[in-house]
Short mmCIF file of C-alpha atoms in Angstrom, two decimals:
data_model
loop_
_atom_site.label_atom_id
_atom_site.label_comp_id
_atom_site.label_asym_id
_atom_site.label_seq_id
_atom_site.Cartn_x
_atom_site.Cartn_y
_atom_site.Cartn_z
CA MET A 274 166.96 152.27 133.35
CA ARG A 275 166.83 148.71 132.04
CA SER A 276 163.50 147.95 133.73
CA ARG A 277 162.06 151.20 132.43
CA ILE A 278 163.02 150.33 128.88
CA CYS A 279 161.63 146.83 129.22
CA HIS A 280 158.42 148.26 130.66
CA THR A 281 158.18 150.67 127.74
CA MET A 282 158.65 147.82 125.28
CA ALA A 283 155.90 145.84 126.98
CA ASP A 284 153.58 148.85 126.91
CA GLN A 285 154.29 149.34 123.22
CA GLU A 286 153.58 145.70 122.43
CA ARG A 287 150.28 145.86 124.30
CA THR A 288 149.38 149.09 122.47
CA HIS A 289 150.07 147.53 119.09
CA HIS A 290 148.41 144.23 119.94
CA ASP A 291 145.05 145.76 119.07
CA THR A 292 146.35 146.53 115.57
CA HIS A 293 147.74 142.98 115.19
CA THR A 294 151.45 143.83 115.28
CA THR A 295 154.32 143.17 117.69
CA LYS A 296 156.40 146.03 116.32
CA PRO A 297 157.43 148.50 119.09
CA ASP A 298 157.27 152.24 118.60
CA PRO A 299 160.75 153.67 119.36
CA SER A 300 159.65 157.32 119.25
CA SER A 301 159.42 157.47 123.05
CA TRP A 302 163.08 156.38 123.45
CA ASP A 303 164.63 159.69 122.43
CA GLN A 304 167.10 159.76 125.34
CA LEU A 305 168.81 156.55 124.25
CA PRO A 306 172.22 156.99 122.56
CA ILE A 307 171.41 154.42 119.87
CA GLY A 308 169.10 154.86 116.94
CA LEU A 309 165.89 152.82 116.96
CA PHE A 310 163.55 152.46 114.01
CA ALA A 311 160.80 150.36 112.50
CA PHE A 312 159.65 149.90 108.93
CA ASN A 313 156.73 148.29 107.17
CA ARG A 314 156.56 145.70 104.39
CA ASP A 315 157.01 148.43 101.76
CA GLY A 316 160.31 149.47 103.34
CA GLN A 317 158.87 152.72 104.67
CA ILE A 318 160.20 153.99 107.98
CA VAL A 319 157.11 154.22 110.16
CA SER A 320 158.72 155.13 113.51
CA TYR A 321 162.11 156.19 114.86
CA ASN A 322 163.78 158.05 117.72
CA GLU A 323 165.91 161.20 117.72
CA SER A 324 169.23 159.32 117.73
CA PHE A 325 168.23 157.63 114.47
CA VAL A 326 167.71 161.05 112.88
CA HIS A 327 170.99 162.34 114.34
CA LEU A 328 173.03 159.40 113.02
CA LEU A 329 171.56 159.54 109.52
CA GLY A 330 171.58 163.33 109.35
CA MET A 331 168.11 163.47 107.83
CA LEU A 332 164.50 163.43 108.95
CA PRO A 333 162.57 160.45 107.54
CA THR A 334 158.81 160.55 107.07
CA SER A 335 156.26 157.84 106.44
CA ILE A 336 156.76 158.22 102.69
CA VAL A 337 160.57 158.20 102.72
CA MET A 338 161.95 154.87 101.56
CA PHE A 339 165.09 153.23 102.89
CA GLU A 340 166.79 153.91 99.56
CA ARG A 341 166.87 157.60 100.54
CA CYS A 342 169.02 156.64 103.53
CA SER A 343 171.56 154.56 101.67
CA SER A 344 175.19 155.28 100.87
CA SER A 345 177.77 153.54 98.72
CA SER A 346 179.51 151.95 101.71
CA PHE A 347 176.46 151.31 103.91
CA ASP A 348 173.67 149.68 101.92
CA PHE A 349 170.39 150.18 103.78
CA SER A 350 168.28 149.31 100.76
CA GLY A 351 169.99 145.96 100.27
CA ALA A 352 169.67 145.16 103.96
CA ILE A 353 165.97 146.02 104.06
CA ARG A 354 165.28 143.62 101.19
CA ASN A 355 166.96 140.79 103.06
CA VAL A 356 165.06 141.57 106.27
CA LEU A 357 161.77 141.52 104.38
CA ASN A 358 162.77 138.06 103.17
CA GLY A 359 162.92 136.94 106.79
CA GLU A 360 166.63 137.38 107.56
CA THR A 361 168.30 139.12 110.51
CA ILE A 362 170.98 141.44 109.13
CA ARG A 363 174.07 142.81 110.88
CA MET A 364 175.96 145.42 108.91
CA ALA A 365 178.77 147.91 109.52
CA GLY A 366 180.38 150.52 107.31
CA TRP A 367 181.26 154.14 106.80
CA TYR A 368 178.23 156.37 106.32
CA LYS A 369 178.38 160.04 105.28
CA ALA A 370 175.31 162.09 106.08
CA PRO A 371 174.67 165.24 104.01
CA GLU A 372 177.12 168.02 104.94
CA ARG A 373 178.63 166.00 107.79
CA GLN A 374 181.77 164.00 108.38
CA ALA A 375 181.66 160.28 107.69
CA ARG A 376 180.83 158.07 110.67
CA PHE A 377 181.31 154.33 111.12
CA ILE A 378 177.83 152.92 111.74
CA ARG A 379 176.77 149.48 112.96
CA THR A 380 173.22 148.22 112.63
CA THR A 381 171.18 145.13 113.37
CA MET A 382 167.81 144.67 111.67
CA SER A 383 165.31 141.86 112.20
CA PRO A 384 161.90 141.00 110.78
CA SER A 385 158.79 141.81 112.80
CA PHE A 386 155.63 139.75 112.78
CA SER A 387 151.95 140.38 113.31
CA ALA A 388 149.90 138.58 115.94
CA ASP A 389 148.99 135.84 113.46
CA GLY A 390 152.64 135.21 112.63
CA GLN A 391 152.79 137.07 109.31
CA LEU A 392 155.90 139.12 108.50
CA ASP A 393 154.81 142.76 108.51
CA GLY A 394 158.11 144.68 108.37
CA GLY A 395 161.15 145.01 110.56
CA VAL A 396 162.85 146.76 113.45
CA GLY A 397 166.43 147.82 113.90
CA ILE A 398 169.07 149.65 115.88
CA LEU A 399 171.83 152.01 114.75
CA GLU A 400 174.92 152.90 116.74
CA ASP A 401 177.88 155.17 116.11
CA ALA A 402 181.02 153.03 116.35
CA THR A 403 183.42 155.58 114.84
CA GLU A 404 185.81 155.86 117.78
CA GLN A 405 185.96 152.09 118.24
CA ARG A 406 186.62 151.60 114.53
CA ARG A 407 189.39 154.21 114.52
CA TYR A 408 190.99 152.51 117.51
CA GLU A 409 190.81 149.17 115.68
CA GLU A 410 192.40 150.75 112.61
CA ARG A 411 195.20 152.23 114.73
CA MET A 412 195.86 148.82 116.25
CA GLU A 413 195.85 147.21 112.80
CA HIS A 414 198.29 149.85 111.57
CA LEU A 415 200.64 149.37 114.54
CA SER A 416 200.59 145.61 114.07
CA SER A 417 201.91 146.11 110.52
CA LEU A 418 204.94 148.18 111.60
CA ASP A 419 208.48 147.26 112.55
CA PRO A 420 208.83 148.68 116.10
CA LEU A 421 212.40 149.96 115.67
CA THR A 422 212.21 151.71 112.30
CA GLU A 423 208.43 152.31 112.14
CA LEU A 424 208.49 151.08 108.55
CA TYR A 425 206.29 148.20 107.42
CA ASN A 426 207.34 144.87 108.90
CA ARG A 427 208.26 141.91 106.70
CA LYS A 428 204.73 140.50 106.58
CA LYS A 429 203.10 143.79 105.65
CA VAL A 430 205.54 144.77 102.91
CA GLY A 431 205.29 141.19 101.62
CA ASP A 432 201.51 141.60 101.42
CA VAL A 433 201.99 144.86 99.53
CA LEU A 434 204.35 143.12 97.11
CA SER A 435 201.79 140.36 96.49
CA SER A 436 199.03 142.92 95.85
CA THR A 437 201.29 144.85 93.49
CA ALA A 438 202.15 141.66 91.63
CA GLN A 439 198.45 140.98 91.08
CA GLU A 440 197.95 144.55 89.83
CA THR A 441 200.72 144.08 87.27
CA VAL A 442 198.86 141.02 85.96
CA ASP A 443 195.52 142.85 85.87
CA THR A 444 196.78 146.14 84.36
CA ARG A 445 200.02 145.03 82.66
CA ALA A 446 201.70 148.00 84.34
CA PRO A 447 205.30 147.44 85.51
CA ALA A 448 206.55 147.57 89.08
CA ALA A 449 210.08 147.69 90.46
CA VAL A 450 211.38 145.80 93.50
CA ILE A 451 214.41 147.20 95.35
CA MET A 452 216.28 145.26 98.01
CA LEU A 453 219.02 147.08 99.92
CA ASP A 454 221.42 146.14 102.67
CA ILE A 455 223.60 148.30 104.95
CA ASP A 456 227.26 147.60 104.19
CA TYR A 457 229.42 146.27 107.06
CA PHE A 458 226.62 146.76 109.56
CA LYS A 459 228.09 144.17 111.96
CA LEU A 460 231.22 146.31 112.12
CA VAL A 461 229.08 149.31 113.11
CA ASN A 462 227.56 147.33 116.00
CA ASP A 463 230.93 145.90 117.09
CA THR A 464 232.71 149.26 116.95
CA PHE A 465 230.09 151.72 118.21
CA GLY A 466 227.65 149.47 120.08
CA HIS A 467 224.11 148.29 119.38
CA PRO A 468 222.41 151.55 120.44
CA THR A 469 224.36 153.34 117.70
CA GLY A 470 223.49 150.53 115.29
CA ASP A 471 219.82 151.07 116.11
CA LEU A 472 220.29 154.79 115.51
CA VAL A 473 221.72 154.06 112.06
CA LEU A 474 218.81 151.75 111.23
CA ARG A 475 216.23 154.34 112.27
CA SER A 476 218.02 157.17 110.46
CA ILE A 477 218.33 155.23 107.21
CA ALA A 478 214.68 154.17 107.47
CA GLN A 479 213.60 157.82 107.79
CA LEU A 480 215.85 158.89 104.92
CA LEU A 481 214.46 156.19 102.65
CA ARG A 482 210.86 157.06 103.53
CA ARG A 483 211.47 160.76 102.82
CA ASN A 484 212.91 160.06 99.38
CA ILE A 485 210.40 157.67 97.84
CA ARG A 486 207.04 158.50 96.27
CA LYS A 487 203.78 158.35 98.20
CA SER A 488 202.73 155.48 95.98
CA ASP A 489 205.85 153.47 96.89
CA SER A 490 205.98 151.17 99.92
CA ILE A 491 208.96 150.35 102.10
CA GLY A 492 209.53 147.82 104.85
CA ARG A 493 212.26 146.33 106.97
CA TRP A 494 212.87 142.97 105.36
CA GLY A 495 215.08 141.68 108.15
CA GLY A 496 218.08 142.80 110.20
CA GLU A 497 219.78 145.57 108.22
CA GLU A 498 217.90 144.78 105.00
CA PHE A 499 215.04 146.81 103.50
CA LEU A 500 212.58 146.23 100.66
CA ILE A 501 210.95 148.89 98.47
CA VAL A 502 207.99 148.21 96.17
CA ALA A 503 207.56 150.85 93.46
CA PRO A 504 204.39 150.41 91.36
CA GLN A 505 204.12 151.94 87.89
CA SER A 506 207.93 151.75 87.60
CA THR A 507 210.10 149.97 85.06
CA LEU A 508 213.36 148.23 85.91
CA ALA A 509 215.22 151.35 84.72
CA ASP A 510 213.03 153.51 86.99
CA GLY A 511 213.90 151.25 89.90
CA VAL A 512 217.63 151.50 89.18
CA GLN A 513 217.37 155.29 89.01
CA LEU A 514 215.56 155.44 92.35
CA ALA A 515 218.02 153.06 93.96
CA ASP A 516 221.01 155.14 92.86
CA LYS A 517 219.36 158.32 94.16
CA LEU A 518 218.87 156.65 97.54
CA ARG A 519 222.43 155.34 97.51
CA GLN A 520 223.80 158.85 97.01
CA LYS A 521 221.53 160.30 99.70
CA ILE A 522 222.81 157.74 102.22
CA ASN A 523 226.43 158.47 101.24
CA ALA A 524 225.95 162.17 102.00
CA GLU A 525 224.08 161.70 105.31
CA PRO A 526 225.81 161.88 108.72
CA PHE A 527 224.86 159.12 111.16
CA GLY A 528 225.96 160.33 114.58
CA PRO A 529 229.35 158.95 115.59
CA VAL A 530 229.60 156.72 112.51
CA PRO A 531 231.74 158.64 109.99
CA ARG A 532 230.28 156.99 106.90
CA VAL A 533 227.54 154.50 106.05
CA THR A 534 226.88 152.99 102.64
CA CYS A 535 224.29 150.59 101.23
CA SER A 536 224.22 148.08 98.39
CA PHE A 537 221.14 147.72 96.18
CA GLY A 538 219.61 144.94 94.10
CA VAL A 539 216.79 145.82 91.71
CA SER A 540 214.33 143.59 89.87
CA SER A 541 210.89 144.05 88.36
CA LEU A 542 207.46 142.46 88.18
CA GLU A 543 207.16 143.00 84.44
CA GLY A 544 205.95 140.19 82.21
CA GLY A 545 203.87 138.44 84.83
CA LYS A 546 206.87 137.53 86.98
CA THR A 547 205.92 135.94 90.31
CA VAL A 548 206.65 137.47 93.70
CA GLU A 549 209.10 134.68 94.49
CA GLN A 550 211.01 135.22 91.25
CA ALA A 551 211.12 139.00 91.71
CA LEU A 552 212.52 138.59 95.23
CA GLN A 553 215.07 136.03 94.08
CA ASP A 554 216.19 138.31 91.24
CA ALA A 555 216.52 141.29 93.60
CA ASP A 556 218.48 139.18 96.09
CA GLU A 557 220.83 137.90 93.38
CA ALA A 558 221.36 141.45 92.09
CA LEU A 559 222.14 142.58 95.65
CA TYR A 560 224.69 139.78 95.96
CA VAL A 561 226.35 141.02 92.75
CA ALA A 562 226.45 144.58 94.12
CA LYS A 563 228.18 143.31 97.26
CA ASN A 564 230.74 141.37 95.20
CA LEU A 565 231.47 144.44 93.08
CA GLY A 566 232.75 146.22 96.17
CA ARG A 567 229.52 147.37 97.90
CA ASN A 568 227.96 150.83 97.70
CA GLN A 569 226.70 149.73 94.28
CA VAL A 570 223.40 149.30 92.44
CA SER A 571 222.92 146.13 90.44
CA SER A 572 219.83 144.87 88.64
CA LYS A 573 218.44 141.69 87.13
CA ARG A 574 215.65 141.63 84.59
#
C-alpha cells in the first residue's frame, strides 16, 4: 500500500510538472481514511478526496473558499492565510459539520511551490481524532479525581478555587469557600476498622455531591477533610449551604457507625480576597467550630 501511494504521488508530480507545479492531486486517493486536499494562492480548494468531503460534511468546488469550511473552534481561514505566507500549520480542534455531531479534527497544511520555486498554494491532510481526544479527556478527568471518593483531588479543587478567585476579581461577584472535617474520624477507624472508615468517606462524599449545585465544586482536601467552592454565593449563602449539609449528614446512616457528624468553616472571596486568605479564614472558622463542640458551622468574613 505504501509503495502504491508513493508511486501515485510520483505520477501526480510528473503529471503536474508540465503545468509548472509540484502540487499532487489527491482525488485518486479516495480509499484513504484521511482527508487530502490542495488549494491555490487564492485559497480556493482545487482538489480533494472523498474523506475530505466526509470529514467536513460538505462538497467543496473550485469556487468555494476556505472561509466556507471554517468553524469557531477550527479556523481554516486563519490557517490558510498563514500557509500562503509560507508557514507549515498544524491545528486541532472541535469541528461541527452541518447537521452532524462535532468531531475532533487534526490537520497539517504546508505551502506548495511551482517548478521555479514560487509559492503557488498549499496541500494538507485532515484526520478524525475524536476517539483519541475523548480518551485523552477521560484520562485527564481521571487524573483530577481522588481515587477513594471520586471527588476532585486537592490539586484540582485548588485549581478551581484559583479560577473562581480570578472570576470574583473580574466580575466582582462573590464566592463562598466551605471547609469541612469529619468529627472523631480516627475513632471510627480505631473502632470499626479502616474499611468502614473508607465506607464513611465515600458515603459522605456522595451525600455532599448530591446536595450542592451543579455550579459548585467539591474535592477531598486531605484525609477526612473536604473543600467546597460555591461561586455566585455570599458568605451568608455559604453558611446556609454548610448547615444544610451538616443536617443531611446527621440524618444519614453510615453502615455500622451509629452516628457521624461534621464541623464546617466558611469564608468568602468577596472584596478581592486572595485564595490563601480565603483558605486560612475557612480553616480558622473550622477550628472555632471544633472548639465549640463539633457538629457546628462557623464562619469568618
